[in-house]
């Protein structure tokens, strides 16, 4: 393959990178693993491009078939990624940090959401991606392709080399599992109640106003801090944790970041040259129902980039 031909092939394949990364992220639960899977997909496609037969499958279908096989191979010996609340009961000692491979990891929106496609943004929420990990890999692929990417049953069947009946059966089983797991409700950016709630929460956090923060929490709220499996449920235990004089949140502030199509913020602290953590909030019914703070910042910064913030502001904006 000559240099000009190589360039043409690369230019043909590259536009699929973001949508493939989104697909692989939902399959694998990790932005880093998704990028690795997509890079391998594009390398294999580049090497085999001259043998690609457009009469048998569209280029998109061909690439998704390669990506699906790579994702399934990557999961053969891997444990299911999860959230802390899936790993054990609430409370107890905080214990030692676990390997990042244990947890569903966050991802920047820009890496996985193509601007020119109407893809369901809520399907990259942490809770939804964690729920997907309960599915066997092939069922997971079927559900993502059908319910997220809106493929036809015949297209999915052709990609996986199964019958349409088998594809439909796998979809029904996957939907039933997902309903049982219950991935919760997505943020509605147009809801003024939710936007006001997030604004009040950020302002109270910046003031270290624990009483107001607790008042904004749902009675069944959860709080977790990956890479620790420790987590809490309920206003009472979380109020105690927030009031701990050793919690060091005083003087901290929040900087919005576009991640997982969710309310997400870098938690910044005075005197630190990088964020303390990456915070995700779940909201429902005018209350905060979940707070997940990823503390593995050094591992996340390469994929997110450093936040642009020189200090706390008087009012934290909420991303749409």
PDB file of N, CA and C in Angstrom, residues 68-118:
ATOM      1  N   UNK A  68     -16.417  -5.175  18.025  1.00  0.00           N
ATOM      2  CA  UNK A  68     -17.148  -6.088  18.909  1.00  0.00           C
ATOM      3  C   UNK A  68     -16.301  -7.299  19.259  1.00  0.00           C
ATOM      4  N   UNK A  69     -15.652  -7.877  18.269  1.00  0.00           N
ATOM      5  CA  UNK A  69     -14.805  -9.048  18.530  1.00  0.00           C
ATOM      6  C   UNK A  69     -13.647  -8.697  19.462  1.00  0.00           C
ATOM      7  N   UNK A  70     -13.072  -7.529  19.281  1.00  0.00           N
ATOM      8  CA  UNK A  70     -11.975  -7.110  20.153  1.00  0.00           C
ATOM      9  C   UNK A  70     -12.477  -6.929  21.577  1.00  0.00           C
ATOM     10  N   UNK A  71     -13.620  -6.279  21.751  1.00  0.00           N
ATOM     11  CA  UNK A  71     -14.167  -6.063  23.098  1.00  0.00           C
ATOM     12  C   UNK A  71     -14.502  -7.387  23.778  1.00  0.00           C
ATOM     13  N   UNK A  72     -15.098  -8.302  23.038  1.00  0.00           N
ATOM     14  CA  UNK A  72     -15.426  -9.611  23.621  1.00  0.00           C
ATOM     15  C   UNK A  72     -14.162 -10.340  24.031  1.00  0.00           C
ATOM     16  N   UNK A  73     -13.133 -10.297  23.196  1.00  0.00           N
ATOM     17  CA  UNK A  73     -11.860 -10.933  23.550  1.00  0.00           C
ATOM     18  C   UNK A  73     -11.252 -10.304  24.802  1.00  0.00           C
ATOM     19  N   UNK A  74     -11.355  -8.982  24.941  1.00  0.00           N
ATOM     20  CA  UNK A  74     -10.787  -8.294  26.099  1.00  0.00           C
ATOM     21  C   UNK A  74     -11.501  -8.653  27.392  1.00  0.00           C
ATOM     22  N   UNK A  75     -12.739  -9.138  27.291  1.00  0.00           N
ATOM     23  CA  UNK A  75     -13.519  -9.438  28.495  1.00  0.00           C
ATOM     24  C   UNK A  75     -13.502 -10.903  28.888  1.00  0.00           C
ATOM     25  N   UNK A  76     -12.819 -11.734  28.131  1.00  0.00           N
ATOM     26  CA  UNK A  76     -12.886 -13.168  28.398  1.00  0.00           C
ATOM     27  C   UNK A  76     -12.381 -13.536  29.785  1.00  0.00           C
ATOM     28  N   UNK A  77     -11.315 -12.884  30.235  1.00  0.00           N
ATOM     29  CA  UNK A  77     -10.751 -13.234  31.535  1.00  0.00           C
ATOM     30  C   UNK A  77     -10.849 -12.091  32.531  1.00  0.00           C
ATOM     31  N   UNK A  78     -11.581 -11.045  32.187  1.00  0.00           N
ATOM     32  CA  UNK A  78     -11.666  -9.870  33.057  1.00  0.00           C
ATOM     33  C   UNK A  78     -12.892  -9.959  33.954  1.00  0.00           C
ATOM     34  N   UNK A  79     -12.754  -9.452  35.187  1.00  0.00           N
ATOM     35  CA  UNK A  79     -13.907  -9.389  36.061  1.00  0.00           C
ATOM     36  C   UNK A  79     -14.793  -8.218  35.656  1.00  0.00           C
ATOM     37  N   UNK A  80     -16.043  -8.284  36.049  1.00  0.00           N
ATOM     38  CA  UNK A  80     -16.989  -7.225  35.703  1.00  0.00           C
ATOM     39  C   UNK A  80     -16.656  -5.940  36.438  1.00  0.00           C
ATOM     40  N   UNK A  81     -16.534  -4.842  35.700  1.00  0.00           N
ATOM     41  CA  UNK A  81     -16.359  -3.535  36.327  1.00  0.00           C
ATOM     42  C   UNK A  81     -17.659  -3.142  37.019  1.00  0.00           C
ATOM     43  N   UNK A  82     -17.550  -2.405  38.125  1.00  0.00           N
ATOM     44  CA  UNK A  82     -18.729  -2.106  38.926  1.00  0.00           C
ATOM     45  C   UNK A  82     -18.574  -0.756  39.611  1.00  0.00           C
ATOM     46  N   UNK A  83     -19.634  -0.327  40.295  1.00  0.00           N
ATOM     47  CA  UNK A  83     -19.572   0.799  41.208  1.00  0.00           C
ATOM     48  C   UNK A  83     -19.387   0.269  42.625  1.00  0.00           C
ATOM     49  N   UNK A  84     -18.958   1.135  43.530  1.00  0.00           N
ATOM     50  CA  UNK A  84     -18.683   0.688  44.904  1.00  0.00           C
ATOM     51  C   UNK A  84     -19.911   0.053  45.547  1.00  0.00           C
ATOM     52  N   UNK A  85     -21.105   0.574  45.260  1.00  0.00           N
ATOM     53  CA  UNK A  85     -22.310   0.043  45.901  1.00  0.00           C
ATOM     54  C   UNK A  85     -22.618  -1.378  45.451  1.00  0.00           C
ATOM     55  N   UNK A  86     -21.978  -1.849  44.372  1.00  0.00           N
ATOM     56  CA  UNK A  86     -22.174  -3.222  43.900  1.00  0.00           C
ATOM     57  C   UNK A  86     -21.204  -4.205  44.553  1.00  0.00           C
ATOM     58  N   UNK A  87     -20.241  -3.698  45.309  1.00  0.00           N
ATOM     59  CA  UNK A  87     -19.143  -4.553  45.783  1.00  0.00           C
ATOM     60  C   UNK A  87     -19.335  -5.079  47.201  1.00  0.00           C
ATOM     61  N   UNK A  88     -20.273  -4.533  47.955  1.00  0.00           N
ATOM     62  CA  UNK A  88     -20.457  -4.980  49.325  1.00  0.00           C
ATOM     63  C   UNK A  88     -21.391  -4.053  50.079  1.00  0.00           C
ATOM     64  N   UNK A  89     -21.634  -4.341  51.357  1.00  0.00           N
ATOM     65  CA  UNK A  89     -22.554  -3.514  52.146  1.00  0.00           C
ATOM     66  C   UNK A  89     -21.974  -2.150  52.471  1.00  0.00           C
ATOM     67  N   UNK A  90     -22.862  -1.216  52.798  1.00  0.00           N
ATOM     68  CA  UNK A  90     -22.441   0.136  53.151  1.00  0.00           C
ATOM     69  C   UNK A  90     -21.741   0.150  54.504  1.00  0.00           C
ATOM     70  N   UNK A  91     -20.913   1.189  54.710  1.00  0.00           N
ATOM     71  CA  UNK A  91     -20.250   1.380  55.997  1.00  0.00           C
ATOM     72  C   UNK A  91     -18.980   0.577  56.128  1.00  0.00           C
ATOM     73  N   UNK A  92     -18.539   0.406  57.341  1.00  0.00           N
ATOM     74  CA  UNK A  92     -17.309  -0.328  57.610  1.00  0.00           C
ATOM     75  C   UNK A  92     -16.080   0.545  57.457  1.00  0.00           C
ATOM     76  N   UNK A  93     -14.922  -0.098  57.563  1.00  0.00           N
ATOM     77  CA  UNK A  93     -13.658   0.623  57.410  1.00  0.00           C
ATOM     78  C   UNK A  93     -13.409   0.951  55.946  1.00  0.00           C
ATOM     79  N   UNK A  94     -12.698   2.049  55.733  1.00  0.00           N
ATOM     80  CA  UNK A  94     -12.448   2.459  54.356  1.00  0.00           C
ATOM     81  C   UNK A  94     -11.517   1.490  53.644  1.00  0.00           C
ATOM     82  N   UNK A  95     -10.595   0.861  54.363  1.00  0.00           N
ATOM     83  CA  UNK A  95      -9.746  -0.169  53.784  1.00  0.00           C
ATOM     84  C   UNK A  95      -8.715   0.369  52.810  1.00  0.00           C
ATOM     85  N   UNK A  96      -8.130  -0.542  52.057  1.00  0.00           N
ATOM     86  CA  UNK A  96      -7.089  -0.177  51.094  1.00  0.00           C
ATOM     87  C   UNK A  96      -7.706   0.088  49.729  1.00  0.00           C
ATOM     88  N   UNK A  97      -7.074   0.946  48.926  1.00  0.00           N
ATOM     89  CA  UNK A  97      -7.601   1.182  47.575  1.00  0.00           C
ATOM     90  C   UNK A  97      -7.499  -0.072  46.723  1.00  0.00           C
ATOM     91  N   UNK A  98      -8.459  -0.239  45.831  1.00  0.00           N
ATOM     92  CA  UNK A  98      -8.469  -1.368  44.918  1.00  0.00           C
ATOM     93  C   UNK A  98      -7.924  -0.930  43.560  1.00  0.00           C
ATOM     94  N   UNK A  99      -7.588  -1.892  42.724  1.00  0.00           N
ATOM     95  CA  UNK A  99      -7.087  -1.582  41.385  1.00  0.00           C
ATOM     96  C   UNK A  99      -8.188  -0.903  40.588  1.00  0.00           C
ATOM     97  N   UNK A 100      -7.810   0.019  39.698  1.00  0.00           N
ATOM     98  CA  UNK A 100      -8.813   0.741  38.907  1.00  0.00           C
ATOM     99  C   UNK A 100      -9.639  -0.207  38.058  1.00  0.00           C
ATOM    100  N   UNK A 101      -9.101  -1.400  37.791  1.00  0.00           N
ATOM    101  CA  UNK A 101      -9.812  -2.376  36.955  1.00  0.00           C
ATOM    102  C   UNK A 101     -11.100  -2.849  37.609  1.00  0.00           C
ATOM    103  N   UNK A 102     -11.246  -2.630  38.911  1.00  0.00           N
ATOM    104  CA  UNK A 102     -12.445  -3.075  39.620  1.00  0.00           C
ATOM    105  C   UNK A 102     -13.650  -2.199  39.278  1.00  0.00           C
ATOM    106  N   UNK A 103     -13.403  -0.919  38.998  1.00  0.00           N
ATOM    107  CA  UNK A 103     -14.487   0.062  38.908  1.00  0.00           C
ATOM    108  C   UNK A 103     -14.770   0.482  37.466  1.00  0.00           C
ATOM    109  N   UNK A 104     -16.046   0.789  37.197  1.00  0.00           N
ATOM    110  CA  UNK A 104     -16.373   1.545  35.995  1.00  0.00           C
ATOM    111  C   UNK A 104     -15.688   2.900  36.102  1.00  0.00           C
ATOM    112  N   UNK A 105     -15.008   3.311  35.051  1.00  0.00           N
ATOM    113  CA  UNK A 105     -14.240   4.545  35.071  1.00  0.00           C
ATOM    114  C   UNK A 105     -14.944   5.643  34.260  1.00  0.00           C
ATOM    115  N   UNK A 106     -14.752   6.899  34.643  1.00  0.00           N
ATOM    116  CA  UNK A 106     -15.385   8.003  33.913  1.00  0.00           C
ATOM    117  C   UNK A 106     -14.691   8.272  32.585  1.00  0.00           C
ATOM    118  N   UNK A 107     -15.381   9.044  31.728  1.00  0.00           N
ATOM    119  CA  UNK A 107     -14.826   9.365  30.413  1.00  0.00           C
ATOM    120  C   UNK A 107     -15.316  10.760  30.006  1.00  0.00           C
ATOM    121  N   UNK A 108     -14.499  11.552  29.323  1.00  0.00           N
ATOM    122  CA  UNK A 108     -14.961  12.864  28.823  1.00  0.00           C
ATOM    123  C   UNK A 108     -16.003  12.687  27.723  1.00  0.00           C
ATOM    124  N   UNK A 109     -17.023  13.541  27.725  1.00  0.00           N
ATOM    125  CA  UNK A 109     -18.049  13.473  26.691  1.00  0.00           C
ATOM    126  C   UNK A 109     -17.449  13.543  25.290  1.00  0.00           C
ATOM    127  N   UNK A 110     -16.452  14.401  25.116  1.00  0.00           N
ATOM    128  CA  UNK A 110     -15.901  14.651  23.785  1.00  0.00           C
ATOM    129  C   UNK A 110     -15.269  13.399  23.184  1.00  0.00           C
ATOM    130  N   UNK A 111     -14.884  12.445  24.022  1.00  0.00           N
ATOM    131  CA  UNK A 111     -14.253  11.218  23.526  1.00  0.00           C
ATOM    132  C   UNK A 111     -15.258  10.207  22.990  1.00  0.00           C
ATOM    133  N   UNK A 112     -16.534  10.323  23.422  1.00  0.00           N
ATOM    134  CA  UNK A 112     -17.472   9.229  23.150  1.00  0.00           C
ATOM    135  C   UNK A 112     -18.808   9.666  22.551  1.00  0.00           C
ATOM    136  N   UNK A 113     -19.043  10.965  22.436  1.00  0.00           N
ATOM    137  CA  UNK A 113     -20.323  11.442  21.916  1.00  0.00           C
ATOM    138  C   UNK A 113     -20.105  12.235  20.627  1.00  0.00           C
ATOM    139  N   UNK A 114     -20.321  11.617  19.464  1.00  0.00           N
ATOM    140  CA  UNK A 114     -20.175  12.350  18.201  1.00  0.00           C
ATOM    141  C   UNK A 114     -21.171  13.503  18.122  1.00  0.00           C
ATOM    142  N   UNK A 115     -20.712  14.646  17.663  1.00  0.00           N
ATOM    143  CA  UNK A 115     -21.585  15.823  17.588  1.00  0.00           C
ATOM    144  C   UNK A 115     -22.633  15.693  16.494  1.00  0.00           C
ATOM    145  N   UNK A 116     -22.346  14.889  15.476  1.00  0.00           N
ATOM    146  CA  UNK A 116     -23.234  14.837  14.313  1.00  0.00           C
ATOM    147  C   UNK A 116     -24.199  13.663  14.352  1.00  0.00           C
ATOM    148  N   UNK A 117     -24.333  13.007  15.516  1.00  0.00           N
ATOM    149  CA  UNK A 117     -25.220  11.857  15.598  1.00  0.00           C
ATOM    150  C   UNK A 117     -26.149  11.986  16.800  1.00  0.00           C
ATOM    151  N   UNK A 118     -27.397  11.581  16.622  1.00  0.00           N
ATOM    152  CA  UNK A 118     -28.386  11.650  17.701  1.00  0.00           C
ATOM    153  C   UNK A 118     -28.305  10.377  18.536  1.00  0.00           C
TER     154      UNK A 118
END
